[in-house]
Structure formats: C-alpha cells, structure tokens
Amino acid sequence: MPRKDLTDAAAIIAGGGSGLRMGGDLPKQFLSLGGTAILALTVQRFLDTAFFTTVVVVVPAAHRQAAATLLREHLPADAQARLLLINGGATRQESVRAGLMALPPGTETVLVHDAARPLVSSKIIEKCLRAAEQSGAAITAIPVRDTLKEADADYLIQKTVDRDGLWQAQTPQGCKVELLRRAYDLADRDNFLGTDEASLLEHAGIPVVIVEGSEHNFKITRPDDLALAEGLTRKRQIMKIGHGFDAHRLVPGRPLILGGEHIPCELGLDGHSDADVLIHAFIDALLGAMGEGDIGRHFPDSDPRYKGISSLLLLAEVVGLLAQKNLGLGNADITVVCQRPRLAPHLNAMRANLVLTCGVEATAINIKATTTEQMGYTGRGEGIAAHAVVLLQPLPA
Ligand code: MG
C-alpha cells in the first residue's frame, strides 16, 4: 500500500530502447541477471518499495508479449495489479512521454527510471521521491570522481576540465507530473531532444535538485557491466531455509510407503496420495523455503489426479519449480518419527530415491528415523510423523 505521508506517486520504467550493444538479438533489459530478466528485477525494486500506486513499464512494441510473460512469471500476482505495460516510441523521450500519458488521473509525482539499472536501492528511490515532492523536481546523480580530459579527434588532450560541481546523472529522476508534462510540451514545441528528463526540465527553466545516487546504480550497457552486476547481485542473494512437518494415521489395508520405498508392514499410512509422510514433510520444507505455501495448495487432496499418486512424482514437480526459480537444494535433513516397523534397513534406499529425484549428491540429503519411546500417537503406533529442514541456494548464473 502507498505510504500515507507521500502524495500519489507512480513510476515509469523506461525500457523502450532496443539497443543491441550487448550482442545477441534481445535488447539489454531482457537479458538475464542471475537467472531473472533485468527488466523484471528493476520493476520489482519499485514494486517492493510500496511507494507507487502504479508502475508503468514501457517496452518496445515488438517485445511487449515477451515482457508481459516474464513479468507475470517473476512478480507476485498482487504486485501485478499495480503494473501497466505499454509500447514505447522511437526515442527515450517518446517512450517516457507515452508513459506520462498512461498515468492514472490524480497521480501527483512520478519517478522515471531506466529499465537497465536493476541495482537501484530502495533508499535511493525514496530519497529521490521525497526530494521531488519537496522541490518539484529531483534527479539522482553521483559526483564525478575522475579527472576529466577534453581531447580532439586525434586523442590529443586539449585541456583538463575542472570537475568541481560536475555530476554524472543517473535515474531515478522524479518530478511533479504537472511540471514534467509542461516540460514535455515545451520540448515538443521547440523540437528539443534531451537524453534525460532533467534536460527537458532545464530547457523549460524548471529548477532541478540533485540527490546523491550510488556507483552501484549503473546502467547495464556493455557485457562488462553485466558481469559486474552479476557479481554484485550474487552477494545480495541469500540462502533460503524451509521447515516441513507432516503426520499420517496408520490403518489396515494400505501399503506403507516411506521415502518412495514399499516397506513390509501389516499397516499402511492413510491418505489421498500414497500418504508418504516423509516426502510430504520434505516437499513442505522445499515449498516453505521458496515462499510457495504448502503441499495442499499445490496438490489439493480434492483433485482426483493425485489419488494414490506416488509422492516421488509430486516431489519431482516441486524440484521443477525450484529450477524455475533458479534455486538448488543445498541440503536437507529429514527425521521420521515411527515406533514400528524398524526403518533402519530402508533408510539408504529412501535416500537414494530422493537423491535421484532431486538430482543432488548423496550427502545433500540425510534421513534419520527415531521412535518416541512409546510416548504419544507415534509411540502408540497410531501414526507416523516426519520433520524436514532444507536449505536452498541460488544456482550459479
Ligand atoms: Mg501429508
């Protein structure tokens, strides 16, 4: 939800360019950074701040379908309700103009940001938004640190430029909507072409203040930039932990399946699927680490497709989901709580089943069995329970 102390704000993500400087046939904003399209990462940064009622994403018309698909895949459904995807124009100026036209009525402040700057921090976004609210117009920039030389066409230095008071403009660039519209109208009238929003505002005589950005908020334009961004994001990627618990009742007339193994026993676990309580706890831990709810949401027991199904097949589906999210299983530790039958002779076979389905090394999965010394429902042999913890790690890009 938008912050109460700020006016209605929107963001325009300018991804209308089709620059192919990176090589390949996709514009740079569609390239993958650590497994996710740069465009989706940038859009997510803005949605995550919760400052914006609307985020307008401007993309080349030819890539609009691809953009819609990747944003749908990457962003949570509730965030997507705040997204507006529109076609860009021939220049950045035309693209941002199209974004401005698409803003919902009542939007007071707008931040324009390059789609190819995915490493922008929420702190910078907030600083720029607040400065734009206070001053009317503000841009993010960093002071020039290197000595500047002016050279002629033969690379011969003509002079050293005084860097005092010189800044490198970045985005976001924020402005009251009404001022930015006025600046665009004037630029249209004068046939003025600027390389950023501030140039248009300056052309219209509207004062613009600077807020300090960050070296990390660079624009990805060359393959080197992508490698640098990969390094910086990998550091930010953290491991994910998940926990799962499940219990099923032991009943006559059912096979006992644990860890995908058929275990000789006069009782079996009751359930809609094969009731493999060990795999269910494991699946819940994996889903939990991914932030994907629980097994019941993905495989409802009201669905006849899952009646009697081997839980190894359900696990295989969850492993597919992991890969889609560019996550891999670091390790899993699973404990089965079972008074009888004795599970020790079957643990290796169970582990082999899980290792095969998950495509990991044997040491990545550990399965233990314990009793509760005849205490409680497991101790009385009424049922079997299982606990699982997992650690997920980002897959190398
Ligand atoms: Mg279950």
mmCIF file of C-alpha atoms and ligand atoms in Angstrom:
data_model
loop_
_atom_site.group_PDB
_atom_site.id
_atom_site.type_symbol
_atom_site.label_atom_id
_atom_site.label_comp_id
_atom_site.label_asym_id
_atom_site.label_seq_id
_atom_site.Cartn_x
_atom_site.Cartn_y
_atom_site.Cartn_z
ATOM 1 C CA MET A 1 0.000 0.000 0.000
ATOM 2 C CA PRO A 2 1.261 3.504 -0.753
ATOM 3 C CA ARG A 3 2.771 5.446 2.140
ATOM 4 C CA LYS A 4 0.391 7.904 3.754
ATOM 5 C CA ASP A 5 2.952 10.676 4.171
ATOM 6 C CA LEU A 6 3.546 10.863 0.424
ATOM 7 C CA THR A 7 1.244 12.002 -2.373
ATOM 8 C CA ASP A 8 0.002 9.604 -5.054
ATOM 9 C CA ALA A 9 3.112 8.572 -6.902
ATOM 10 C CA ALA A 10 3.778 6.479 -9.973
ATOM 11 C CA ALA A 11 6.952 5.153 -11.538
ATOM 12 C CA ILE A 12 7.750 4.890 -15.225
ATOM 13 C CA ILE A 13 10.300 2.219 -16.090
ATOM 14 C CA ALA A 14 11.823 3.254 -19.385
ATOM 15 C CA GLY A 15 12.626 0.060 -21.221
ATOM 16 C CA GLY A 16 11.655 1.198 -24.708
ATOM 17 C CA GLY A 17 15.153 1.030 -26.178
ATOM 18 C CA SER A 18 16.132 -1.786 -28.500
ATOM 19 C CA GLY A 19 19.879 -1.189 -28.209
ATOM 20 C CA LEU A 20 21.707 -4.381 -29.083
ATOM 21 C CA ARG A 21 25.154 -3.261 -27.891
ATOM 22 C CA MET A 22 25.302 -6.303 -25.630
ATOM 23 C CA GLY A 23 25.335 -8.668 -28.619
ATOM 24 C CA GLY A 24 22.614 -11.224 -29.238
ATOM 25 C CA ASP A 25 19.186 -10.331 -30.551
ATOM 26 C CA LEU A 26 17.476 -9.226 -27.334
ATOM 27 C CA PRO A 27 17.501 -5.657 -26.018
ATOM 28 C CA LYS A 28 19.648 -5.427 -22.866
ATOM 29 C CA GLN A 29 16.704 -5.028 -20.500
ATOM 30 C CA PHE A 30 15.564 -8.556 -21.446
ATOM 31 C CA LEU A 31 18.908 -10.232 -20.723
ATOM 32 C CA SER A 32 19.228 -12.418 -17.668
ATOM 33 C CA LEU A 33 20.930 -11.271 -14.499
ATOM 34 C CA GLY A 34 21.384 -14.204 -12.131
ATOM 35 C CA GLY A 35 18.535 -16.069 -13.854
ATOM 36 C CA THR A 36 15.994 -13.227 -13.955
ATOM 37 C CA ALA A 37 15.419 -10.708 -16.748
ATOM 38 C CA ILE A 38 16.934 -7.305 -15.924
ATOM 39 C CA LEU A 39 13.562 -5.656 -16.658
ATOM 40 C CA ALA A 40 11.768 -7.801 -14.065
ATOM 41 C CA LEU A 41 14.447 -7.088 -11.431
ATOM 42 C CA THR A 42 14.170 -3.347 -11.993
ATOM 43 C CA VAL A 43 10.363 -3.358 -11.891
ATOM 44 C CA GLN A 44 10.459 -5.435 -8.708
ATOM 45 C CA ARG A 45 12.680 -2.869 -6.987
ATOM 46 C CA PHE A 46 9.969 -0.253 -7.470
ATOM 47 C CA LEU A 47 7.057 -2.518 -6.541
ATOM 48 C CA ASP A 48 8.897 -3.637 -3.396
ATOM 49 C CA THR A 49 9.127 -0.082 -2.012
ATOM 50 C CA ALA A 50 5.310 0.198 -1.858
ATOM 51 C CA PHE A 51 5.538 3.935 -2.640
ATOM 52 C CA PHE A 52 3.872 3.629 -6.014
ATOM 53 C CA THR A 53 0.204 3.127 -6.800
ATOM 54 C CA THR A 54 1.148 2.420 -10.415
ATOM 55 C CA VAL A 55 4.310 1.258 -12.142
ATOM 56 C CA VAL A 56 4.186 1.910 -15.881
ATOM 57 C CA VAL A 57 6.590 -0.286 -17.832
ATOM 58 C CA VAL A 58 7.457 0.978 -21.302
ATOM 59 C CA VAL A 59 8.870 -1.645 -23.690
ATOM 60 C CA PRO A 60 9.440 -1.887 -27.453
ATOM 61 C CA ALA A 61 6.177 -2.930 -29.127
ATOM 62 C CA ALA A 62 7.942 -5.921 -30.704
ATOM 63 C CA HIS A 63 8.872 -7.268 -27.259
ATOM 64 C CA ARG A 64 5.700 -6.430 -25.363
ATOM 65 C CA GLN A 65 4.432 -10.008 -25.319
ATOM 66 C CA ALA A 66 7.771 -11.299 -24.045
ATOM 67 C CA ALA A 67 7.810 -8.591 -21.371
ATOM 68 C CA ALA A 68 4.281 -9.485 -20.248
ATOM 69 C CA THR A 69 5.268 -13.133 -19.903
ATOM 70 C CA LEU A 70 8.458 -12.563 -17.949
ATOM 71 C CA LEU A 71 6.816 -10.044 -15.596
ATOM 72 C CA ARG A 72 3.947 -12.457 -14.979
ATOM 73 C CA GLU A 73 6.370 -15.272 -14.226
ATOM 74 C CA HIS A 74 8.624 -13.256 -11.938
ATOM 75 C CA LEU A 75 6.297 -10.987 -9.965
ATOM 76 C CA PRO A 76 3.682 -11.979 -7.384
ATOM 77 C CA ALA A 77 0.075 -11.698 -8.558
ATOM 78 C CA ASP A 78 -0.870 -8.924 -6.115
ATOM 79 C CA ALA A 79 2.025 -6.769 -7.349
ATOM 80 C CA GLN A 80 0.948 -7.254 -10.947
ATOM 81 C CA ALA A 81 -2.294 -5.406 -10.299
ATOM 82 C CA ARG A 82 -0.194 -2.233 -9.982
ATOM 83 C CA LEU A 83 1.596 -2.794 -13.310
ATOM 84 C CA LEU A 84 0.767 -1.146 -16.599
ATOM 85 C CA LEU A 85 2.654 -2.376 -19.664
ATOM 86 C CA ILE A 86 2.730 -0.047 -22.680
ATOM 87 C CA ASN A 87 4.501 0.313 -26.030
ATOM 88 C CA GLY A 88 7.489 2.648 -26.268
ATOM 89 C CA GLY A 89 8.362 5.091 -29.044
ATOM 90 C CA ALA A 90 11.350 5.616 -31.323
ATOM 91 C CA THR A 91 13.316 7.602 -28.721
ATOM 92 C CA ARG A 92 13.582 7.531 -24.940
ATOM 93 C CA GLN A 93 11.803 10.884 -24.887
ATOM 94 C CA GLU A 94 8.842 9.467 -26.827
ATOM 95 C CA SER A 95 8.759 6.378 -24.619
ATOM 96 C CA VAL A 96 8.648 8.376 -21.398
ATOM 97 C CA ARG A 97 6.073 10.678 -22.996
ATOM 98 C CA ALA A 98 3.911 7.585 -23.665
ATOM 99 C CA GLY A 99 4.383 6.586 -20.031
ATOM 100 C CA LEU A 100 3.309 10.041 -18.866
ATOM 101 C CA MET A 101 0.140 9.822 -20.972
ATOM 102 C CA ALA A 102 -0.676 6.455 -19.399
ATOM 103 C CA LEU A 103 -0.509 7.654 -15.769
ATOM 104 C CA PRO A 104 -3.774 7.303 -13.899
ATOM 105 C CA PRO A 105 -5.555 10.609 -13.205
ATOM 106 C CA GLY A 106 -4.687 12.048 -9.808
ATOM 107 C CA THR A 107 -1.027 10.952 -9.946
ATOM 108 C CA GLU A 108 0.906 13.848 -8.433
ATOM 109 C CA THR A 109 4.505 12.725 -8.577
ATOM 110 C CA VAL A 110 6.334 10.469 -10.990
ATOM 111 C CA LEU A 111 9.747 8.830 -10.918
ATOM 112 C CA VAL A 112 11.288 7.854 -14.237
ATOM 113 C CA HIS A 113 13.883 5.084 -14.140
ATOM 114 C CA ASP A 114 15.989 3.259 -16.728
ATOM 115 C CA ALA A 115 14.992 -0.389 -17.081
ATOM 116 C CA ALA A 116 18.710 -1.198 -17.419
ATOM 117 C CA ARG A 117 19.554 -0.001 -13.875
ATOM 118 C CA PRO A 118 18.376 -3.015 -11.853
ATOM 119 C CA LEU A 119 20.661 -2.368 -8.868
ATOM 120 C CA VAL A 120 18.904 0.800 -7.719
ATOM 121 C CA SER A 121 18.276 0.639 -3.974
ATOM 122 C CA SER A 122 15.006 1.381 -2.198
ATOM 123 C CA LYS A 123 16.896 4.068 -0.259
ATOM 124 C CA ILE A 124 17.763 5.936 -3.466
ATOM 125 C CA ILE A 125 14.198 5.569 -4.756
ATOM 126 C CA GLU A 126 12.832 7.031 -1.533
ATOM 127 C CA LYS A 127 15.367 9.889 -1.421
ATOM 128 C CA CYS A 128 14.554 10.884 -4.995
ATOM 129 C CA LEU A 129 10.794 10.651 -4.441
ATOM 130 C CA ARG A 130 10.900 12.788 -1.288
ATOM 131 C CA ALA A 131 13.143 15.395 -2.939
ATOM 132 C CA ALA A 132 10.797 15.577 -5.948
ATOM 133 C CA GLU A 133 7.830 16.049 -3.634
ATOM 134 C CA GLN A 134 9.595 18.840 -1.756
ATOM 135 C CA SER A 135 11.296 20.660 -4.626
ATOM 136 C CA GLY A 136 9.140 19.807 -7.625
ATOM 137 C CA ALA A 137 11.934 18.046 -9.488
ATOM 138 C CA ALA A 138 14.933 15.974 -8.407
ATOM 139 C CA ILE A 139 17.371 13.609 -10.055
ATOM 140 C CA THR A 140 19.805 11.036 -8.787
ATOM 141 C CA ALA A 141 23.436 11.712 -9.671
ATOM 142 C CA ILE A 142 26.942 10.931 -8.441
ATOM 143 C CA PRO A 143 29.849 13.361 -8.225
ATOM 144 C CA VAL A 144 32.479 12.965 -10.918
ATOM 145 C CA ARG A 145 35.490 11.373 -9.236
ATOM 146 C CA ASP A 146 37.996 11.001 -12.057
ATOM 147 C CA THR A 147 39.970 13.816 -13.635
ATOM 148 C CA LEU A 148 38.266 14.866 -16.841
ATOM 149 C CA LYS A 149 40.166 15.498 -20.061
ATOM 150 C CA GLU A 150 38.936 17.096 -23.209
ATOM 151 C CA ALA A 151 40.619 15.668 -26.310
ATOM 152 C CA ASP A 152 40.398 16.249 -30.049
ATOM 153 C CA ALA A 153 39.625 13.683 -32.748
ATOM 154 C CA ASP A 154 43.277 12.515 -32.692
ATOM 155 C CA TYR A 155 43.085 11.689 -28.980
ATOM 156 C CA LEU A 156 45.252 14.704 -28.184
ATOM 157 C CA ILE A 157 44.366 16.333 -24.885
ATOM 158 C CA GLN A 158 43.198 19.899 -25.304
ATOM 159 C CA LYS A 159 42.618 20.647 -21.656
ATOM 160 C CA THR A 160 41.751 19.321 -18.220
ATOM 161 C CA VAL A 161 38.160 20.082 -17.317
ATOM 162 C CA ASP A 162 37.524 21.303 -13.806
ATOM 163 C CA ARG A 163 35.402 18.565 -12.256
ATOM 164 C CA ASP A 164 34.270 20.785 -9.400
ATOM 165 C CA GLY A 165 30.486 20.877 -9.385
ATOM 166 C CA LEU A 166 30.237 18.197 -12.093
ATOM 167 C CA TRP A 167 27.835 15.293 -11.590
ATOM 168 C CA GLN A 168 27.021 12.182 -13.578
ATOM 169 C CA ALA A 169 23.257 11.929 -13.995
ATOM 170 C CA GLN A 170 21.575 8.630 -13.149
ATOM 171 C CA THR A 171 17.969 7.658 -12.705
ATOM 172 C CA PRO A 172 15.505 7.693 -10.973
ATOM 173 C CA GLN A 173 14.573 11.222 -11.958
ATOM 174 C CA GLY A 174 11.485 12.466 -10.161
ATOM 175 C CA CYS A 175 9.101 15.300 -10.830
ATOM 176 C CA LYS A 176 5.637 16.628 -10.161
ATOM 177 C CA VAL A 177 3.593 15.221 -13.028
ATOM 178 C CA GLU A 178 2.265 18.618 -13.978
ATOM 179 C CA LEU A 179 5.801 20.094 -14.288
ATOM 180 C CA LEU A 180 7.105 17.172 -16.326
ATOM 181 C CA ARG A 181 4.120 17.382 -18.693
ATOM 182 C CA ARG A 182 4.819 21.088 -19.129
ATOM 183 C CA ALA A 183 8.485 20.337 -19.896
ATOM 184 C CA TYR A 184 7.500 17.722 -22.488
ATOM 185 C CA ASP A 185 5.039 20.086 -24.174
ATOM 186 C CA LEU A 186 7.693 22.771 -24.429
ATOM 187 C CA ALA A 187 10.258 20.291 -25.788
ATOM 188 C CA ASP A 188 7.733 19.176 -28.433
ATOM 189 C CA ARG A 189 7.045 22.773 -29.395
ATOM 190 C CA ASP A 190 10.765 23.619 -29.656
ATOM 191 C CA ASN A 191 11.745 20.296 -31.216
ATOM 192 C CA PHE A 192 14.140 19.864 -28.298
ATOM 193 C CA LEU A 193 15.593 16.412 -27.808
ATOM 194 C CA GLY A 194 17.068 15.626 -24.392
ATOM 195 C CA THR A 195 18.822 12.497 -23.160
ATOM 196 C CA ASP A 196 17.071 12.522 -19.787
ATOM 197 C CA GLU A 197 14.087 14.081 -18.048
ATOM 198 C CA ALA A 198 16.229 16.731 -16.343
ATOM 199 C CA SER A 199 17.378 18.135 -19.708
ATOM 200 C CA LEU A 200 13.746 18.788 -20.622
ATOM 201 C CA LEU A 201 13.054 20.368 -17.240
ATOM 202 C CA GLU A 202 16.160 22.557 -17.572
ATOM 203 C CA HIS A 203 15.044 23.530 -21.071
ATOM 204 C CA ALA A 204 11.725 24.618 -19.566
ATOM 205 C CA GLY A 205 13.514 26.656 -16.878
ATOM 206 C CA ILE A 206 12.256 24.384 -14.079
ATOM 207 C CA PRO A 207 14.752 24.043 -11.200
ATOM 208 C CA VAL A 208 16.018 20.530 -10.570
ATOM 209 C CA VAL A 209 17.833 19.426 -7.426
ATOM 210 C CA ILE A 210 20.327 16.578 -7.171
ATOM 211 C CA VAL A 211 20.165 13.738 -4.669
ATOM 212 C CA GLU A 212 23.259 11.587 -4.362
ATOM 213 C CA GLY A 213 22.963 8.196 -6.057
ATOM 214 C CA SER A 214 25.370 5.287 -5.901
ATOM 215 C CA GLU A 215 28.149 3.797 -8.007
ATOM 216 C CA HIS A 216 26.167 0.547 -7.871
ATOM 217 C CA ASN A 217 23.221 2.148 -9.633
ATOM 218 C CA PHE A 218 24.946 1.930 -13.005
ATOM 219 C CA LYS A 219 23.301 1.305 -16.341
ATOM 220 C CA ILE A 220 23.960 -2.072 -17.925
ATOM 221 C CA THR A 221 25.022 -1.252 -21.470
ATOM 222 C CA ARG A 222 28.042 -3.473 -22.180
ATOM 223 C CA PRO A 223 28.887 -7.116 -21.418
ATOM 224 C CA ASP A 224 31.361 -5.914 -18.729
ATOM 225 C CA ASP A 225 28.524 -4.135 -16.917
ATOM 226 C CA LEU A 226 26.508 -7.340 -16.873
ATOM 227 C CA ALA A 227 29.406 -9.287 -15.348
ATOM 228 C CA LEU A 228 29.846 -6.603 -12.673
ATOM 229 C CA ALA A 229 26.120 -6.607 -11.879
ATOM 230 C CA GLU A 230 26.173 -10.419 -11.645
ATOM 231 C CA GLY A 231 28.943 -10.176 -9.043
ATOM 232 C CA LEU A 232 27.102 -7.547 -7.024
ATOM 233 C CA THR A 233 23.764 -9.378 -7.068
ATOM 234 C CA ARG A 234 25.283 -12.726 -6.171
ATOM 235 C CA LYS A 235 26.497 -11.131 -2.960
ATOM 236 C CA ARG A 236 22.964 -9.958 -2.252
ATOM 237 C CA GLN A 237 21.430 -13.362 -2.896
ATOM 238 C CA ILE A 238 20.902 -15.158 0.333
ATOM 239 C CA MET A 239 20.172 -18.778 1.079
ATOM 240 C CA LYS A 240 16.666 -19.790 1.965
ATOM 241 C CA ILE A 241 15.643 -22.087 4.770
ATOM 242 C CA GLY A 242 12.467 -24.162 4.979
ATOM 243 C CA HIS A 243 10.779 -26.422 7.513
ATOM 244 C CA GLY A 244 8.150 -29.105 6.964
ATOM 245 C CA PHE A 245 6.112 -31.336 9.232
ATOM 246 C CA ASP A 246 3.514 -33.983 8.450
ATOM 247 C CA ALA A 247 1.744 -36.872 10.176
ATOM 248 C CA HIS A 248 -0.496 -39.632 8.809
ATOM 249 C CA ARG A 249 -2.593 -42.273 10.526
ATOM 250 C CA LEU A 250 -1.655 -45.978 10.284
ATOM 251 C CA VAL A 251 -4.560 -48.125 9.072
ATOM 252 C CA PRO A 252 -5.034 -51.734 7.891
ATOM 253 C CA GLY A 253 -5.404 -52.442 4.195
ATOM 254 C CA ARG A 254 -2.941 -49.820 2.924
ATOM 255 C CA PRO A 255 0.665 -50.256 1.766
ATOM 256 C CA LEU A 256 3.314 -48.498 3.842
ATOM 257 C CA ILE A 257 5.326 -46.176 1.583
ATOM 258 C CA LEU A 258 8.110 -44.061 3.086
ATOM 259 C CA GLY A 259 10.686 -42.129 1.081
ATOM 260 C CA GLY A 260 9.344 -43.817 -2.046
ATOM 261 C CA GLU A 261 10.094 -47.311 -0.600
ATOM 262 C CA HIS A 262 7.494 -50.002 -0.079
ATOM 263 C CA ILE A 263 8.067 -51.214 3.483
ATOM 264 C CA PRO A 264 6.641 -54.597 4.578
ATOM 265 C CA CYS A 265 4.094 -53.941 7.350
ATOM 266 C CA GLU A 266 0.569 -55.098 8.213
ATOM 267 C CA LEU A 267 -0.497 -51.434 8.435
ATOM 268 C CA GLY A 268 -0.086 -48.584 5.960
ATOM 269 C CA LEU A 269 -0.495 -44.824 6.035
ATOM 270 C CA ASP A 270 -3.903 -43.366 5.243
ATOM 271 C CA GLY A 271 -4.165 -40.503 2.773
ATOM 272 C CA HIS A 272 -5.312 -39.307 -0.640
ATOM 273 C CA SER A 273 -1.964 -39.873 -2.352
ATOM 274 C CA ASP A 274 0.334 -42.744 -1.366
ATOM 275 C CA ALA A 275 0.498 -40.903 2.014
ATOM 276 C CA ASP A 276 4.308 -40.875 2.009
ATOM 277 C CA VAL A 277 4.639 -38.739 5.104
ATOM 278 C CA LEU A 278 8.418 -38.405 4.762
ATOM 279 C CA ILE A 279 8.218 -36.943 1.261
ATOM 280 C CA HIS A 280 5.293 -34.722 2.267
ATOM 281 C CA ALA A 281 7.339 -33.124 5.046
ATOM 282 C CA PHE A 282 10.248 -32.730 2.626
ATOM 283 C CA ILE A 283 8.010 -31.114 -0.008
ATOM 284 C CA ASP A 284 6.550 -28.725 2.590
ATOM 285 C CA ALA A 285 10.056 -27.682 3.630
ATOM 286 C CA LEU A 286 11.010 -27.011 -0.012
ATOM 287 C CA LEU A 287 7.825 -25.047 -0.683
ATOM 288 C CA GLY A 288 8.279 -23.166 2.577
ATOM 289 C CA ALA A 289 11.814 -22.115 1.654
ATOM 290 C CA MET A 290 10.551 -20.897 -1.728
ATOM 291 C CA GLY A 291 7.734 -18.921 -0.096
ATOM 292 C CA GLU A 292 5.303 -21.087 -2.051
ATOM 293 C CA GLY A 293 2.783 -22.031 0.617
ATOM 294 C CA ASP A 294 2.317 -25.734 1.272
ATOM 295 C CA ILE A 295 1.702 -29.102 -0.347
ATOM 296 C CA GLY A 296 -2.087 -28.785 -0.030
ATOM 297 C CA ARG A 297 -2.084 -25.659 -2.147
ATOM 298 C CA HIS A 298 -0.074 -27.257 -4.938
ATOM 299 C CA PHE A 299 -1.588 -30.753 -4.834
ATOM 300 C CA PRO A 300 -5.068 -30.464 -3.279
ATOM 301 C CA ASP A 301 -6.473 -33.748 -1.965
ATOM 302 C CA SER A 302 -9.764 -32.809 -3.632
ATOM 303 C CA ASP A 303 -8.063 -33.320 -7.015
ATOM 304 C CA PRO A 304 -8.636 -36.847 -8.392
ATOM 305 C CA ARG A 305 -5.341 -36.583 -10.322
ATOM 306 C CA TYR A 306 -3.472 -37.074 -7.056
ATOM 307 C CA LYS A 307 -5.451 -40.067 -5.807
ATOM 308 C CA GLY A 308 -2.996 -42.814 -4.973
ATOM 309 C CA ILE A 309 -0.177 -40.948 -6.755
ATOM 310 C CA SER A 310 3.434 -41.674 -5.822
ATOM 311 C CA SER A 311 4.694 -38.747 -3.770
ATOM 312 C CA LEU A 312 8.002 -39.059 -5.637
ATOM 313 C CA LEU A 313 6.127 -37.650 -8.660
ATOM 314 C CA LEU A 314 4.908 -34.716 -6.571
ATOM 315 C CA LEU A 315 8.477 -34.178 -5.377
ATOM 316 C CA ALA A 316 9.697 -34.178 -8.987
ATOM 317 C CA GLU A 317 7.235 -31.365 -9.733
ATOM 318 C CA VAL A 318 8.459 -29.318 -6.784
ATOM 319 C CA VAL A 319 12.056 -29.854 -7.901
ATOM 320 C CA GLY A 320 10.986 -28.435 -11.286
ATOM 321 C CA LEU A 321 9.617 -25.367 -9.503
ATOM 322 C CA LEU A 322 12.950 -24.951 -7.720
ATOM 323 C CA ALA A 323 14.790 -24.895 -11.017
ATOM 324 C CA GLN A 324 12.326 -22.369 -12.430
ATOM 325 C CA LYS A 325 13.147 -20.091 -9.527
ATOM 326 C CA ASN A 326 16.841 -20.641 -10.120
ATOM 327 C CA LEU A 327 17.263 -22.306 -6.760
ATOM 328 C CA GLY A 328 19.035 -25.521 -5.924
ATOM 329 C CA LEU A 329 18.843 -27.769 -2.890
ATOM 330 C CA GLY A 330 21.844 -27.137 -0.653
ATOM 331 C CA ASN A 331 20.961 -29.883 1.782
ATOM 332 C CA ALA A 332 18.020 -31.489 3.522
ATOM 333 C CA ASP A 333 17.741 -33.192 6.883
ATOM 334 C CA ILE A 334 14.673 -35.347 7.416
ATOM 335 C CA THR A 335 13.572 -37.172 10.562
ATOM 336 C CA VAL A 336 10.836 -39.820 10.545
ATOM 337 C CA VAL A 337 9.132 -40.439 13.869
ATOM 338 C CA CYS A 338 7.983 -44.059 13.826
ATOM 339 C CA GLN A 339 7.690 -46.668 16.587
ATOM 340 C CA ARG A 340 7.365 -49.608 14.237
ATOM 341 C CA PRO A 341 8.279 -51.118 11.833
ATOM 342 C CA ARG A 342 12.025 -50.655 12.170
ATOM 343 C CA LEU A 343 13.114 -48.280 9.397
ATOM 344 C CA ALA A 344 16.923 -48.509 9.679
ATOM 345 C CA PRO A 345 17.268 -51.190 6.956
ATOM 346 C CA HIS A 346 15.371 -48.978 4.475
ATOM 347 C CA LEU A 347 16.997 -45.572 5.053
ATOM 348 C CA ASN A 348 19.643 -45.928 2.328
ATOM 349 C CA ALA A 349 17.082 -46.902 -0.298
ATOM 350 C CA MET A 350 14.835 -43.977 0.702
ATOM 351 C CA ARG A 351 17.746 -41.599 0.448
ATOM 352 C CA ALA A 352 18.675 -42.957 -2.976
ATOM 353 C CA ASN A 353 15.105 -42.302 -4.182
ATOM 354 C CA LEU A 354 15.182 -38.693 -3.002
ATOM 355 C CA VAL A 355 18.722 -38.075 -4.280
ATOM 356 C CA LEU A 356 17.733 -39.347 -7.720
ATOM 357 C CA THR A 357 14.558 -37.256 -7.872
ATOM 358 C CA CYS A 358 16.326 -34.103 -6.662
ATOM 359 C CA GLY A 359 19.389 -34.563 -8.841
ATOM 360 C CA VAL A 360 21.788 -33.839 -5.976
ATOM 361 C CA GLU A 361 24.792 -35.550 -4.419
ATOM 362 C CA ALA A 362 24.031 -38.271 -1.876
ATOM 363 C CA THR A 363 25.450 -36.225 1.004
ATOM 364 C CA ALA A 364 22.941 -33.428 0.315
ATOM 365 C CA ILE A 365 20.101 -35.498 1.784
ATOM 366 C CA ASN A 366 20.087 -37.072 5.221
ATOM 367 C CA ILE A 367 17.284 -39.260 6.555
ATOM 368 C CA LYS A 368 17.021 -40.301 10.194
ATOM 369 C CA ALA A 369 14.473 -42.443 11.973
ATOM 370 C CA THR A 370 13.557 -42.184 15.612
ATOM 371 C CA THR A 371 10.962 -43.562 17.983
ATOM 372 C CA THR A 372 9.334 -41.638 20.819
ATOM 373 C CA GLU A 373 9.853 -44.445 23.362
ATOM 374 C CA GLN A 374 6.200 -45.456 23.116
ATOM 375 C CA MET A 375 5.023 -41.960 24.022
ATOM 376 C CA GLY A 376 2.333 -40.102 22.106
ATOM 377 C CA TYR A 377 0.461 -41.086 18.928
ATOM 378 C CA THR A 378 3.585 -42.204 17.120
ATOM 379 C CA GLY A 379 4.727 -44.126 20.182
ATOM 380 C CA ARG A 380 1.426 -45.966 20.386
ATOM 381 C CA GLY A 381 1.722 -46.823 16.704
ATOM 382 C CA GLU A 382 -1.356 -44.795 15.707
ATOM 383 C CA GLY A 383 0.563 -42.937 13.050
ATOM 384 C CA ILE A 384 3.895 -41.864 11.625
ATOM 385 C CA ALA A 385 5.198 -38.281 11.582
ATOM 386 C CA ALA A 386 8.086 -36.631 9.770
ATOM 387 C CA HIS A 387 10.060 -33.396 10.111
ATOM 388 C CA ALA A 388 12.244 -31.859 7.414
ATOM 389 C CA VAL A 389 14.517 -28.847 7.150
ATOM 390 C CA VAL A 390 16.074 -27.713 3.896
ATOM 391 C CA LEU A 391 18.487 -25.048 2.775
ATOM 392 C CA LEU A 392 18.146 -23.671 -0.753
ATOM 393 C CA GLN A 393 20.828 -21.734 -2.571
ATOM 394 C CA PRO A 394 20.747 -19.638 -5.714
ATOM 395 C CA LEU A 395 22.018 -21.571 -8.733
ATOM 396 C CA PRO A 396 25.121 -20.085 -10.322
ATOM 397 C CA ALA A 397 24.119 -17.936 -13.288
HETATM 398 MG MG MG B 1 0.588 -35.492 4.116
#
